[in-house]
C-alpha angles and dihedrals in degrees: 000000000000121000111216127322125315116272093254093064095053115105120220095255092051096051099096092049091047091050089050091050092051091048089051092049092051092046089051095046118016088193092061090121096172092050089052091051092048091049092049092049093048093049093049102038097039100043118118101183093036109196103075096039092042089054090051091046089052090051094048094047090046087057089055090055091045087055088056092050090049094050097040106041090155089068093055115105118224098015108137100181124054114235118205111245120236119259095257090062091070090056091048091052093053118112089248094064104021099097093043092049093049090048090051092051091048092050091047090054091048094047093047088052090052092048092051093043092054088044089062095252103121096164092055090044090052090056093053093045091050090051089051090050090052087060095043113012092177096058105121096193092059091045090054092046090050089049088054090053091051091047090052091049095048112101115244123237094243092056097244094126120118089224093055095047094119098039129092132206120253119249119240090252092054090049091050091051093047090053094047098252123133119257112278094022092132098039112132095020 
């Protein structure tokens, strides 16, 4: 069952009421995965100040992924004991809901990657994008987003990168020695 319209169809004036409806739906049914996704998308995409609503979006989308871990304990790495899944997991795994649930989990991974990327956390974003690609390796949007993360993480030639803060550039003499040329080989070039 879907609660309300998707975030993209909500007009600006309707946003507070839509957020309230999604909060009510989640309070009524903690397994309302689509309501959680819609709320997370609305919080992230519609935020003007960013930080407070992005933090709440991260929490809500994290709950969607916790729901996945609860309902699919066999996909958890490192779990030694099997935990019995709640009753709602059986309904989510039914053929009727399976595609919608998988799509929600994929979109949650992708959106969490975007939130962390815009929050200047490229390594965390990379993890979420890679998880999304495990679910749908052919998704071009996630591949482009992951490419943007790698571009952000790549050190620049002028050394301004945050990642290269403690590194220094080699001198021409050091480069000559590393490549087996005599000192001064490239002088005047």
